[in-house]
Amino acid sequence: MKAIHFDAPGNPEVMKVVDVKNPLPSENQVLIKVKAAGVNRPDLIQREGNYPPPNGHSNILGLEVSGEIKSLGRKVKNFKVGEAVCALVNGGGYAEYCVADAGTIIKKPKNLNFIEAAAIPECFFTCWSNIFDRGEVKNDQYVLIHGGSSGIGTTAIQMLKIFNIFTFVTVGNDKKKKLCEELGANIVINYKKEDFFLKIKEINNKGVNLILDMVGGDYVQKNINLLCSDGKLINIAYQKGSKVNIDLMKVMLKRLIITGSTLRIRDSSFKQSIRNSLIKNIVPYIENGKIKPVIDSVFFFEQSYKAHKRMYSSEHFGKIVLDMENKLG
Ligand SMILES: NC(=O)c1ccc[n+]([C@@H]2O[C@H](COP(=O)([O-])OP(=O)(O)OC[C@H]3O[C@@H](n4cnc5c(N)ncnc54)[C@H](OP(=O)(O)O)[C@@H]3O)[C@@H](O)[C@H]2O)c1
Protein backbone atom coordinates (compact mmCIF):
# COMPACT_ATOMS: atom_id res chain seq x y z
CA MET A 1 0.00 0.00 0.00
CA LYS A 2 0.98 3.67 -0.29
CA ALA A 3 1.78 5.54 2.92
CA ILE A 4 3.39 8.78 3.97
CA HIS A 5 6.90 8.21 5.26
CA PHE A 6 9.87 10.32 6.32
CA ASP A 7 13.45 9.06 6.66
CA ALA A 8 14.35 11.58 9.35
CA PRO A 9 12.46 14.29 11.26
CA GLY A 10 12.37 17.68 9.61
CA ASN A 11 10.22 20.24 7.83
CA PRO A 12 6.97 19.29 6.05
CA GLU A 13 8.84 18.47 2.82
CA VAL A 14 10.45 15.37 4.44
CA MET A 15 7.11 13.60 3.99
CA LYS A 16 6.88 11.46 0.87
CA VAL A 17 4.64 8.72 -0.47
CA VAL A 18 6.27 5.28 -0.37
CA ASP A 19 5.20 1.64 -0.75
CA VAL A 20 4.97 -0.31 2.49
CA LYS A 21 3.39 -3.58 3.60
CA ASN A 22 -0.31 -3.54 4.50
CA PRO A 23 -0.85 -3.68 8.27
CA LEU A 24 -2.50 -6.81 9.67
CA PRO A 25 -5.36 -6.53 12.15
CA SER A 26 -4.93 -8.41 15.43
CA GLU A 27 -7.86 -10.38 16.86
CA ASN A 28 -9.53 -7.26 18.33
CA GLN A 29 -8.82 -4.96 15.41
CA VAL A 30 -10.26 -4.21 11.99
CA LEU A 31 -8.48 -3.28 8.78
CA ILE A 32 -9.86 -0.07 7.27
CA LYS A 33 -9.53 1.01 3.63
CA VAL A 34 -8.82 4.65 4.40
CA LYS A 35 -10.84 7.29 2.55
CA ALA A 36 -9.79 10.30 4.60
CA ALA A 37 -7.40 11.06 7.44
CA GLY A 38 -7.55 13.96 9.86
CA VAL A 39 -4.49 16.15 10.42
CA ASN A 40 -3.72 17.06 14.02
CA ARG A 41 -1.09 19.27 15.65
CA PRO A 42 0.48 16.15 17.28
CA ASP A 43 1.26 14.88 13.71
CA LEU A 44 3.37 18.00 13.12
CA ILE A 45 5.19 17.52 16.41
CA GLN A 46 5.85 13.84 15.58
CA ARG A 47 7.20 14.79 12.14
CA GLU A 48 9.49 17.32 13.81
CA GLY A 49 10.88 14.43 15.90
CA ASN A 50 9.42 15.60 19.22
CA TYR A 51 6.50 13.20 19.72
CA PRO A 52 7.68 9.66 18.99
CA PRO A 53 4.96 7.01 18.73
CA PRO A 54 4.60 4.96 21.93
CA ASN A 55 5.97 1.39 21.81
CA GLY A 56 3.94 -0.87 19.58
CA HIS A 57 2.25 2.01 17.73
CA SER A 58 2.68 2.56 13.98
CA ASN A 59 5.50 4.89 12.88
CA ILE A 60 3.24 6.24 10.15
CA LEU A 61 1.61 9.58 11.00
CA GLY A 62 -2.13 9.94 11.47
CA LEU A 63 -4.30 9.52 14.56
CA GLU A 64 -7.75 9.35 12.95
CA VAL A 65 -9.30 7.97 9.79
CA SER A 66 -12.57 7.31 8.04
CA GLY A 67 -13.14 4.57 5.51
CA GLU A 68 -14.63 1.15 4.89
CA ILE A 69 -13.92 -2.01 6.83
CA LYS A 70 -11.89 -4.37 4.69
CA SER A 71 -11.43 -7.25 7.16
CA LEU A 72 -12.15 -8.15 10.77
CA GLY A 73 -10.01 -9.65 13.53
CA ARG A 74 -11.20 -13.02 14.87
CA LYS A 75 -12.82 -11.61 18.02
CA VAL A 76 -14.45 -8.53 16.51
CA LYS A 77 -18.22 -8.44 16.78
CA ASN A 78 -20.70 -5.60 16.03
CA PHE A 79 -18.97 -4.55 12.79
CA LYS A 80 -19.05 -6.02 9.30
CA VAL A 81 -16.92 -5.92 6.18
CA GLY A 82 -17.86 -3.00 3.91
CA GLU A 83 -19.25 -0.90 6.76
CA ALA A 84 -18.46 2.85 6.70
CA VAL A 85 -16.72 3.96 9.90
CA CYS A 86 -14.38 6.44 11.48
CA ALA A 87 -11.79 5.51 14.08
CA LEU A 88 -9.25 6.85 16.52
CA VAL A 89 -6.01 5.02 15.68
CA ASN A 90 -2.60 4.55 17.28
CA GLY A 91 -0.83 6.08 14.28
CA GLY A 92 -0.91 4.79 10.72
CA GLY A 93 -3.66 7.06 9.41
CA TYR A 94 -1.70 8.63 6.53
CA ALA A 95 -1.92 5.42 4.50
CA GLU A 96 -4.20 3.50 2.16
CA TYR A 97 -4.94 0.92 4.85
CA CYS A 98 -4.92 1.29 8.60
CA VAL A 99 -5.73 -0.96 11.55
CA ALA A 100 -7.98 0.24 14.38
CA ASP A 101 -9.00 -1.30 17.69
CA ALA A 102 -12.66 -2.25 17.45
CA GLY A 103 -13.29 -0.28 20.66
CA THR A 104 -12.30 3.03 19.06
CA ILE A 105 -14.53 2.75 16.00
CA ILE A 106 -17.70 4.75 15.42
CA LYS A 107 -20.08 3.95 12.57
CA LYS A 108 -20.01 6.83 10.10
CA PRO A 109 -23.04 9.05 10.66
CA LYS A 110 -25.06 8.83 7.42
CA ASN A 111 -25.35 12.62 7.10
CA LEU A 112 -21.56 13.06 7.01
CA ASN A 113 -19.23 12.38 4.12
CA PHE A 114 -15.92 10.59 4.68
CA ILE A 115 -13.96 13.87 4.89
CA GLU A 116 -16.20 15.10 7.71
CA ALA A 117 -16.18 11.74 9.48
CA ALA A 118 -12.36 11.66 9.50
CA ALA A 119 -12.42 14.95 11.44
CA ILE A 120 -14.32 13.44 14.37
CA PRO A 121 -12.21 11.00 16.40
CA GLU A 122 -9.14 12.83 17.76
CA CYS A 123 -10.93 16.05 18.72
CA PHE A 124 -14.16 14.50 19.94
CA PHE A 125 -12.38 11.88 22.08
CA THR A 126 -10.03 14.54 23.50
CA CYS A 127 -12.79 17.05 24.27
CA TRP A 128 -15.14 14.53 25.83
CA SER A 129 -12.40 12.98 27.94
CA ASN A 130 -11.04 16.28 29.27
CA ILE A 131 -14.10 18.51 29.54
CA PHE A 132 -16.79 16.03 30.55
CA ASP A 133 -14.95 13.11 32.20
CA ARG A 134 -11.89 14.76 33.78
CA GLY A 135 -13.43 18.24 34.02
CA GLU A 136 -16.86 16.98 35.18
CA VAL A 137 -18.40 20.15 33.78
CA LYS A 138 -21.91 21.06 35.00
CA ASN A 139 -24.70 22.99 33.30
CA ASP A 140 -24.50 26.07 35.50
CA GLN A 141 -20.74 26.47 35.08
CA TYR A 142 -18.54 28.82 33.07
CA VAL A 143 -15.86 27.35 30.82
CA LEU A 144 -12.89 28.91 29.02
CA ILE A 145 -11.43 27.20 25.97
CA HIS A 146 -8.14 28.58 24.71
CA GLY A 147 -7.57 28.11 20.98
CA GLY A 148 -11.24 28.35 20.01
CA SER A 149 -10.47 28.13 16.29
CA SER A 150 -8.53 24.87 16.51
CA GLY A 151 -9.95 21.44 15.73
CA ILE A 152 -10.21 20.96 19.48
CA GLY A 153 -11.73 24.41 20.04
CA THR A 154 -14.41 24.15 17.35
CA THR A 155 -15.40 20.74 18.73
CA ALA A 156 -15.50 21.96 22.35
CA ILE A 157 -17.64 24.99 21.47
CA GLN A 158 -20.28 22.80 19.81
CA MET A 159 -20.32 20.17 22.57
CA LEU A 160 -20.67 22.79 25.31
CA LYS A 161 -23.43 24.58 23.41
CA ILE A 162 -25.49 21.37 23.27
CA PHE A 163 -25.39 21.20 27.07
CA ASN A 164 -26.10 24.96 27.45
CA ILE A 165 -22.80 25.63 29.19
CA PHE A 166 -21.57 29.23 29.07
CA THR A 167 -18.36 29.26 27.06
CA PHE A 168 -15.60 31.84 26.68
CA VAL A 169 -12.97 31.20 24.02
CA THR A 170 -9.77 32.90 22.92
CA VAL A 171 -8.69 33.37 19.30
CA GLY A 172 -5.93 35.22 17.47
CA ASN A 173 -7.90 37.35 14.99
CA ASP A 174 -11.31 38.92 14.36
CA LYS A 175 -12.22 36.59 11.50
CA LYS A 176 -11.87 33.61 13.85
CA LYS A 177 -13.77 35.56 16.52
CA LYS A 178 -16.77 35.95 14.22
CA LEU A 179 -16.69 32.27 13.20
CA CYS A 180 -16.50 31.08 16.83
CA GLU A 181 -19.48 33.31 17.69
CA GLU A 182 -21.43 31.81 14.79
CA LEU A 183 -20.52 28.34 16.04
CA GLY A 184 -22.06 29.06 19.43
CA ALA A 185 -19.37 30.40 21.78
CA ASN A 186 -20.91 32.92 24.18
CA ILE A 187 -17.96 35.31 24.44
CA VAL A 188 -14.98 35.27 22.09
CA ILE A 189 -11.85 37.20 22.99
CA ASN A 190 -9.22 38.18 20.45
CA TYR A 191 -6.18 37.73 22.70
CA LYS A 192 -4.09 39.95 20.47
CA LYS A 193 -6.41 42.89 21.18
CA GLU A 194 -7.76 42.19 24.66
CA ASP A 195 -6.50 40.63 27.87
CA PHE A 196 -8.60 37.49 28.38
CA PHE A 197 -8.26 37.67 32.17
CA LEU A 198 -9.55 41.26 32.39
CA LYS A 199 -12.31 40.69 29.85
CA ILE A 200 -13.69 37.61 31.58
CA LYS A 201 -13.48 39.20 35.05
CA GLU A 202 -15.40 42.18 33.67
CA ILE A 203 -18.20 39.90 32.43
CA ASN A 204 -18.21 37.44 35.34
CA ASN A 205 -16.31 38.64 38.37
CA LYS A 206 -16.22 35.13 39.87
CA GLY A 207 -14.18 33.86 36.92
CA VAL A 208 -14.62 30.42 35.38
CA ASN A 209 -15.03 26.89 36.70
CA LEU A 210 -13.05 25.05 34.03
CA ILE A 211 -10.28 25.98 31.62
CA LEU A 212 -9.14 23.76 28.75
CA ASP A 213 -5.74 25.12 27.78
CA MET A 214 -3.37 24.24 24.96
CA VAL A 215 -1.17 27.31 25.37
CA GLY A 216 0.64 27.14 28.74
CA GLY A 217 3.56 29.54 29.32
CA ASP A 218 2.36 32.84 30.75
CA TYR A 219 -1.25 31.63 30.48
CA VAL A 220 -0.73 29.28 33.44
CA GLN A 221 -0.68 32.01 36.11
CA LYS A 222 -3.51 33.91 34.48
CA ASN A 223 -5.57 30.72 34.30
CA ILE A 224 -4.96 30.05 38.00
CA ASN A 225 -5.97 33.60 38.84
CA LEU A 226 -9.11 33.33 36.70
CA LEU A 227 -10.49 30.11 38.16
CA CYS A 228 -13.18 30.35 40.82
CA SER A 229 -13.17 28.18 43.96
CA ASP A 230 -12.83 24.45 43.24
CA GLY A 231 -12.05 25.28 39.60
CA LYS A 232 -10.06 23.04 37.29
CA LEU A 233 -7.26 23.83 34.87
CA ILE A 234 -6.75 21.10 32.29
CA ASN A 235 -3.80 21.34 29.92
CA ILE A 236 -3.71 19.32 26.74
CA ALA A 237 -0.63 21.10 25.35
CA TYR A 238 1.91 23.76 26.27
CA GLN A 239 2.50 25.60 23.00
CA LYS A 240 4.10 28.54 24.86
CA GLY A 241 6.12 26.28 27.15
CA SER A 242 5.67 23.91 30.08
CA LYS A 243 8.34 25.44 32.31
CA VAL A 244 6.87 28.36 34.21
CA ASN A 245 7.48 30.40 37.33
CA ILE A 246 4.15 30.61 39.13
CA ASP A 247 2.66 31.51 42.49
CA LEU A 248 0.64 28.53 43.72
CA MET A 249 -0.96 30.33 46.66
CA LYS A 250 -4.32 30.63 44.86
CA VAL A 251 -4.32 26.88 44.20
CA MET A 252 -4.45 26.34 47.94
CA LEU A 253 -6.80 29.19 48.76
CA LYS A 254 -9.31 28.34 46.01
CA ARG A 255 -8.84 24.53 46.22
CA LEU A 256 -7.98 24.40 42.53
CA ILE A 257 -7.16 21.29 40.56
CA ILE A 258 -4.39 21.59 37.98
CA THR A 259 -4.28 18.59 35.72
CA GLY A 260 -3.81 17.51 32.12
CA SER A 261 -3.79 14.49 29.87
CA THR A 262 -2.62 13.03 26.60
CA LEU A 263 -4.87 10.64 24.74
CA ARG A 264 -2.47 8.67 22.59
CA ILE A 265 -0.70 6.74 25.36
CA ARG A 266 -3.91 5.59 27.00
CA ASP A 267 -4.91 1.92 26.63
CA SER A 268 -7.70 0.59 24.44
CA SER A 269 -10.19 0.07 27.27
CA PHE A 270 -9.85 3.75 28.29
CA LYS A 271 -10.43 4.84 24.70
CA GLN A 272 -13.32 2.40 24.33
CA SER A 273 -15.08 3.95 27.30
CA ILE A 274 -14.77 7.44 25.72
CA ARG A 275 -16.04 5.98 22.43
CA ASN A 276 -19.09 4.56 24.25
CA SER A 277 -19.80 7.92 25.92
CA LEU A 278 -19.57 9.68 22.55
CA ILE A 279 -21.97 7.22 20.93
CA LYS A 280 -24.45 7.76 23.77
CA ASN A 281 -24.10 11.51 24.34
CA ILE A 282 -22.76 13.17 21.20
CA VAL A 283 -23.30 11.04 18.07
CA PRO A 284 -27.11 11.62 18.19
CA TYR A 285 -26.40 15.38 17.88
CA ILE A 286 -24.08 14.73 14.93
CA GLU A 287 -26.81 12.65 13.30
CA ASN A 288 -29.45 15.35 13.78
CA GLY A 289 -27.09 18.01 12.43
CA LYS A 290 -26.72 20.02 15.65
CA ILE A 291 -23.00 19.23 15.83
CA LYS A 292 -20.87 19.08 12.69
CA PRO A 293 -17.11 18.81 12.39
CA VAL A 294 -15.82 22.12 11.02
CA ILE A 295 -13.70 21.47 7.92
CA ASP A 296 -11.16 24.14 7.08
CA SER A 297 -9.48 22.53 4.08
CA VAL A 298 -8.86 19.25 2.27
CA PHE A 299 -5.55 18.18 0.68
CA PHE A 300 -4.68 15.23 -1.52
CA PHE A 301 -2.65 12.45 0.09
CA GLU A 302 0.44 13.41 -1.94
CA GLN A 303 0.14 16.98 -0.61
CA SER A 304 0.36 16.14 3.08
CA TYR A 305 3.21 18.63 3.37
CA LYS A 306 0.81 21.39 2.28
CA ALA A 307 -1.66 20.32 4.94
CA HIS A 308 1.05 20.62 7.59
CA LYS A 309 2.07 24.02 6.27
CA ARG A 310 -1.52 25.17 6.48
CA MET A 311 -1.62 24.15 10.14
CA TYR A 312 1.64 26.01 10.87
CA SER A 313 0.15 29.13 9.26
CA SER A 314 -2.54 29.22 11.99
CA GLU A 315 -4.86 30.64 9.33
CA HIS A 316 -7.08 27.58 9.51
CA PHE A 317 -10.42 27.44 11.26
CA GLY A 318 -11.35 23.91 12.30
CA LYS A 319 -9.98 20.73 10.81
CA ILE A 320 -7.55 20.03 8.00
CA VAL A 321 -8.19 16.68 6.32
CA LEU A 322 -6.31 14.48 3.83
CA ASP A 323 -8.34 13.01 0.98
CA MET A 324 -6.88 9.52 0.64
CA GLU A 325 -9.25 8.37 -2.09
CA ASN A 326 -8.79 10.87 -4.89
CA LYS A 327 -5.40 11.30 -6.43
CA LEU A 328 -3.64 14.52 -7.34
CA GLY A 329 -4.28 15.43 -11.00
N1 LIG B 1 -3.34 16.09 25.04
C1 LIG B 1 -4.05 15.53 24.08
O1 LIG B 1 -4.56 14.42 24.22
C2 LIG B 1 -4.23 16.27 22.78
C3 LIG B 1 -4.95 15.69 21.74
C4 LIG B 1 -5.13 16.43 20.56
C5 LIG B 1 -4.59 17.71 20.45
N2 LIG B 1 -3.87 18.22 21.50
C6 LIG B 1 -3.32 19.58 21.42
O2 LIG B 1 -4.40 20.47 21.33
C7 LIG B 1 -4.01 21.59 20.52
C8 LIG B 1 -5.00 21.76 19.39
O3 LIG B 1 -4.82 20.73 18.48
P1 LIG B 1 -5.35 20.84 16.99
O4 LIG B 1 -4.94 19.64 16.28
O5 LIG B 1 -6.77 21.22 17.05
O6 LIG B 1 -4.39 22.02 16.45
P2 LIG B 1 -4.61 23.44 15.83
O7 LIG B 1 -5.89 23.45 15.06
O8 LIG B 1 -3.41 23.85 15.10
O9 LIG B 1 -4.73 24.34 17.12
C9 LIG B 1 -3.72 25.10 17.72
C10 LIG B 1 -4.41 26.36 18.20
O10 LIG B 1 -3.65 27.01 19.21
C11 LIG B 1 -4.06 28.35 19.18
N3 LIG B 1 -3.15 29.23 19.88
C12 LIG B 1 -1.81 29.37 19.66
N4 LIG B 1 -1.32 30.31 20.49
C13 LIG B 1 -2.36 30.76 21.24
C14 LIG B 1 -2.51 31.73 22.26
N5 LIG B 1 -1.47 32.43 22.68
N6 LIG B 1 -3.73 31.93 22.83
C15 LIG B 1 -4.80 31.23 22.41
N7 LIG B 1 -4.72 30.29 21.42
C16 LIG B 1 -3.52 30.07 20.85
C17 LIG B 1 -4.17 28.68 17.70
O11 LIG B 1 -5.15 29.66 17.55
P3 LIG B 1 -4.81 31.15 17.04
O12 LIG B 1 -4.21 31.03 15.67
O13 LIG B 1 -6.12 31.82 17.04
O14 LIG B 1 -3.83 31.70 18.00
C18 LIG B 1 -4.64 27.35 17.09
O15 LIG B 1 -6.01 27.39 16.80
C19 LIG B 1 -2.59 21.34 20.03
O16 LIG B 1 -1.71 22.06 20.85
C20 LIG B 1 -2.43 19.83 20.22
O17 LIG B 1 -1.09 19.45 20.43
C21 LIG B 1 -3.69 17.53 22.64
PDB file of N, CA and C in Angstrom, residues 159-201:
ATOM      1  N   MET A 159     -19.886  21.101  21.511  1.00  0.00           N
ATOM      2  CA  MET A 159     -20.323  20.173  22.566  1.00  0.00           C
ATOM      3  C   MET A 159     -20.905  20.946  23.748  1.00  0.00           C
ATOM      4  N   LEU A 160     -20.223  22.029  24.135  1.00  0.00           N
ATOM      5  CA  LEU A 160     -20.671  22.792  25.307  1.00  0.00           C
ATOM      6  C   LEU A 160     -21.995  23.490  25.026  1.00  0.00           C
ATOM      7  N   LYS A 161     -22.181  23.908  23.783  1.00  0.00           N
ATOM      8  CA  LYS A 161     -23.434  24.576  23.414  1.00  0.00           C
ATOM      9  C   LYS A 161     -24.630  23.616  23.574  1.00  0.00           C
ATOM     10  N   ILE A 162     -24.425  22.375  23.157  1.00  0.00           N
ATOM     11  CA  ILE A 162     -25.489  21.374  23.272  1.00  0.00           C
ATOM     12  C   ILE A 162     -25.979  21.261  24.721  1.00  0.00           C
ATOM     13  N   PHE A 163     -25.024  21.356  25.656  1.00  0.00           N
ATOM     14  CA  PHE A 163     -25.393  21.199  27.067  1.00  0.00           C
ATOM     15  C   PHE A 163     -25.643  22.561  27.749  1.00  0.00           C
ATOM     16  N   ASN A 164     -25.788  23.613  26.924  1.00  0.00           N
ATOM     17  CA  ASN A 164     -26.101  24.959  27.447  1.00  0.00           C
ATOM     18  C   ASN A 164     -25.097  25.459  28.476  1.00  0.00           C
ATOM     19  N   ILE A 165     -23.826  25.188  28.244  1.00  0.00           N
ATOM     20  CA  ILE A 165     -22.797  25.631  29.190  1.00  0.00           C
ATOM     21  C   ILE A 165     -22.151  26.914  28.651  1.00  0.00           C
ATOM     22  N   PHE A 166     -22.075  27.927  29.498  1.00  0.00           N
ATOM     23  CA  PHE A 166     -21.571  29.232  29.074  1.00  0.00           C
ATOM     24  C   PHE A 166     -20.082  29.115  28.748  1.00  0.00           C
ATOM     25  N   THR A 167     -19.725  29.506  27.522  1.00  0.00           N
ATOM     26  CA  THR A 167     -18.357  29.262  27.056  1.00  0.00           C
ATOM     27  C   THR A 167     -17.663  30.527  26.574  1.00  0.00           C
ATOM     28  N   PHE A 168     -16.504  30.803  27.164  1.00  0.00           N
ATOM     29  CA  PHE A 168     -15.599  31.840  26.684  1.00  0.00           C
ATOM     30  C   PHE A 168     -14.548  31.137  25.825  1.00  0.00           C
ATOM     31  N   VAL A 169     -14.117  31.771  24.746  1.00  0.00           N
ATOM     32  CA  VAL A 169     -12.972  31.203  24.016  1.00  0.00           C
ATOM     33  C   VAL A 169     -12.010  32.312  23.618  1.00  0.00           C
ATOM     34  N   THR A 170     -10.757  31.943  23.418  1.00  0.00           N
ATOM     35  CA  THR A 170      -9.771  32.900  22.922  1.00  0.00           C
ATOM     36  C   THR A 170      -9.376  32.533  21.488  1.00  0.00           C
ATOM     37  N   VAL A 171      -9.141  33.565  20.687  1.00  0.00           N
ATOM     38  CA  VAL A 171      -8.687  33.369  19.303  1.00  0.00           C
ATOM     39  C   VAL A 171      -7.700  34.479  18.950  1.00  0.00           C
ATOM     40  N   GLY A 172      -6.981  34.280  17.834  1.00  0.00           N
ATOM     41  CA  GLY A 172      -5.928  35.224  17.475  1.00  0.00           C
ATOM     42  C   GLY A 172      -6.289  36.274  16.443  1.00  0.00           C
ATOM     43  N   ASN A 173      -7.507  36.257  15.885  1.00  0.00           N
ATOM     44  CA  ASN A 173      -7.902  37.353  14.989  1.00  0.00           C
ATOM     45  C   ASN A 173      -9.433  37.493  14.928  1.00  0.00           C
ATOM     46  N   ASP A 174      -9.876  38.611  14.333  1.00  0.00           N
ATOM     47  CA  ASP A 174     -11.312  38.921  14.363  1.00  0.00           C
ATOM     48  C   ASP A 174     -12.145  38.030  13.438  1.00  0.00           C
ATOM     49  N   LYS A 175     -11.490  37.503  12.390  1.00  0.00           N
ATOM     50  CA  LYS A 175     -12.223  36.588  11.501  1.00  0.00           C
ATOM     51  C   LYS A 175     -12.592  35.315  12.286  1.00  0.00           C
ATOM     52  N   LYS A 176     -11.621  34.803  13.038  1.00  0.00           N
ATOM     53  CA  LYS A 176     -11.875  33.612  13.851  1.00  0.00           C
ATOM     54  C   LYS A 176     -12.889  33.921  14.954  1.00  0.00           C
ATOM     55  N   LYS A 177     -12.819  35.139  15.460  1.00  0.00           N
ATOM     56  CA  LYS A 177     -13.771  35.560  16.516  1.00  0.00           C
ATOM     57  C   LYS A 177     -15.209  35.439  16.003  1.00  0.00           C
ATOM     58  N   LYS A 178     -15.423  35.972  14.795  1.00  0.00           N
ATOM     59  CA  LYS A 178     -16.772  35.945  14.218  1.00  0.00           C
ATOM     60  C   LYS A 178     -17.230  34.487  14.001  1.00  0.00           C
ATOM     61  N   LEU A 179     -16.325  33.667  13.479  1.00  0.00           N
ATOM     62  CA  LEU A 179     -16.689  32.272  13.197  1.00  0.00           C
ATOM     63  C   LEU A 179     -16.993  31.503  14.487  1.00  0.00           C
ATOM     64  N   CYS A 180     -16.233  31.765  15.544  1.00  0.00           N
ATOM     65  CA  CYS A 180     -16.500  31.084  16.826  1.00  0.00           C
ATOM     66  C   CYS A 180     -17.836  31.534  17.405  1.00  0.00           C
ATOM     67  N   GLU A 181     -18.174  32.812  17.211  1.00  0.00           N
ATOM     68  CA  GLU A 181     -19.475  33.309  17.695  1.00  0.00           C
ATOM     69  C   GLU A 181     -20.593  32.603  16.925  1.00  0.00           C
ATOM     70  N   GLU A 182     -20.407  32.481  15.608  1.00  0.00           N
ATOM     71  CA  GLU A 182     -21.434  31.813  14.789  1.00  0.00           C
ATOM     72  C   GLU A 182     -21.588  30.341  15.197  1.00  0.00           C
ATOM     73  N   LEU A 183     -20.489  29.759  15.649  1.00  0.00           N
ATOM     74  CA  LEU A 183     -20.516  28.338  16.035  1.00  0.00           C
ATOM     75  C   LEU A 183     -21.205  28.132  17.380  1.00  0.00           C
ATOM     76  N   GLY A 184     -21.309  29.193  18.177  1.00  0.00           N
ATOM     77  CA  GLY A 184     -22.058  29.061  19.433  1.00  0.00           C
ATOM     78  C   GLY A 184     -21.319  29.465  20.692  1.00  0.00           C
ATOM     79  N   ALA A 185     -20.064  29.945  20.565  1.00  0.00           N
ATOM     80  CA  ALA A 185     -19.367  30.396  21.778  1.00  0.00           C
ATOM     81  C   ALA A 185     -20.076  31.644  22.304  1.00  0.00           C
ATOM     82  N   ASN A 186     -20.187  31.766  23.616  1.00  0.00           N
ATOM     83  CA  ASN A 186     -20.907  32.919  24.180  1.00  0.00           C
ATOM     84  C   ASN A 186     -20.089  34.195  24.092  1.00  0.00           C
ATOM     85  N   ILE A 187     -18.830  34.124  24.503  1.00  0.00           N
ATOM     86  CA  ILE A 187     -17.963  35.310  24.436  1.00  0.00           C
ATOM     87  C   ILE A 187     -16.630  34.894  23.821  1.00  0.00           C
ATOM     88  N   VAL A 188     -16.252  35.589  22.750  1.00  0.00           N
ATOM     89  CA  VAL A 188     -14.980  35.273  22.086  1.00  0.00           C
ATOM     90  C   VAL A 188     -14.029  36.449  22.257  1.00  0.00           C
ATOM     91  N   ILE A 189     -12.822  36.152  22.701  1.00  0.00           N
ATOM     92  CA  ILE A 189     -11.846  37.204  22.993  1.00  0.00           C
ATOM     93  C   ILE A 189     -10.670  37.078  22.034  1.00  0.00           C
ATOM     94  N   ASN A 190     -10.415  38.141  21.299  1.00  0.00           N
ATOM     95  CA  ASN A 190      -9.218  38.175  20.451  1.00  0.00           C
ATOM     96  C   ASN A 190      -8.042  38.527  21.366  1.00  0.00           C
ATOM     97  N   TYR A 191      -7.216  37.515  21.684  1.00  0.00           N
ATOM     98  CA  TYR A 191      -6.181  37.727  22.705  1.00  0.00           C
ATOM     99  C   TYR A 191      -5.075  38.676  22.235  1.00  0.00           C
ATOM    100  N   LYS A 192      -5.095  38.986  20.942  1.00  0.00           N
ATOM    101  CA  LYS A 192      -4.094  39.953  20.465  1.00  0.00           C
ATOM    102  C   LYS A 192      -4.560  41.394  20.711  1.00  0.00           C
ATOM    103  N   LYS A 193      -5.874  41.541  20.956  1.00  0.00           N
ATOM    104  CA  LYS A 193      -6.415  42.889  21.184  1.00  0.00           C
ATOM    105  C   LYS A 193      -6.815  43.114  22.634  1.00  0.00           C
ATOM    106  N   GLU A 194      -7.244  42.030  23.297  1.00  0.00           N
ATOM    107  CA  GLU A 194      -7.765  42.186  24.659  1.00  0.00           C
ATOM    108  C   GLU A 194      -7.129  41.169  25.585  1.00  0.00           C
ATOM    109  N   ASP A 195      -7.024  41.536  26.865  1.00  0.00           N
ATOM    110  CA  ASP A 195      -6.496  40.625  27.869  1.00  0.00           C
ATOM    111  C   ASP A 195      -7.635  39.698  28.310  1.00  0.00           C
ATOM    112  N   PHE A 196      -7.470  38.395  28.104  1.00  0.00           N
ATOM    113  CA  PHE A 196      -8.597  37.491  28.377  1.00  0.00           C
ATOM    114  C   PHE A 196      -8.968  37.492  29.865  1.00  0.00           C
ATOM    115  N   PHE A 197      -7.970  37.654  30.735  1.00  0.00           N
ATOM    116  CA  PHE A 197      -8.256  37.672  32.173  1.00  0.00           C
ATOM    117  C   PHE A 197      -9.165  38.858  32.523  1.00  0.00           C
ATOM    118  N   LEU A 198      -8.772  40.056  32.062  1.00  0.00           N
ATOM    119  CA  LEU A 198      -9.548  41.258  32.393  1.00  0.00           C
ATOM    120  C   LEU A 198     -10.943  41.202  31.788  1.00  0.00           C
ATOM    121  N   LYS A 199     -11.019  40.736  30.555  1.00  0.00           N
ATOM    122  CA  LYS A 199     -12.312  40.685  29.846  1.00  0.00           C
ATOM    123  C   LYS A 199     -13.288  39.741  30.562  1.00  0.00           C
ATOM    124  N   ILE A 200     -12.788  38.588  30.939  1.00  0.00           N
ATOM    125  CA  ILE A 200     -13.689  37.612  31.579  1.00  0.00           C
ATOM    126  C   ILE A 200     -14.095  38.100  32.974  1.00  0.00           C
ATOM    127  N   LYS A 201     -13.162  38.665  33.715  1.00  0.00           N
ATOM    128  CA  LYS A 201     -13.482  39.198  35.053  1.00  0.00           C
ATOM    129  C   LYS A 201     -14.533  40.313  34.959  1.00  0.00           C
TER     130      LYS A 201
END
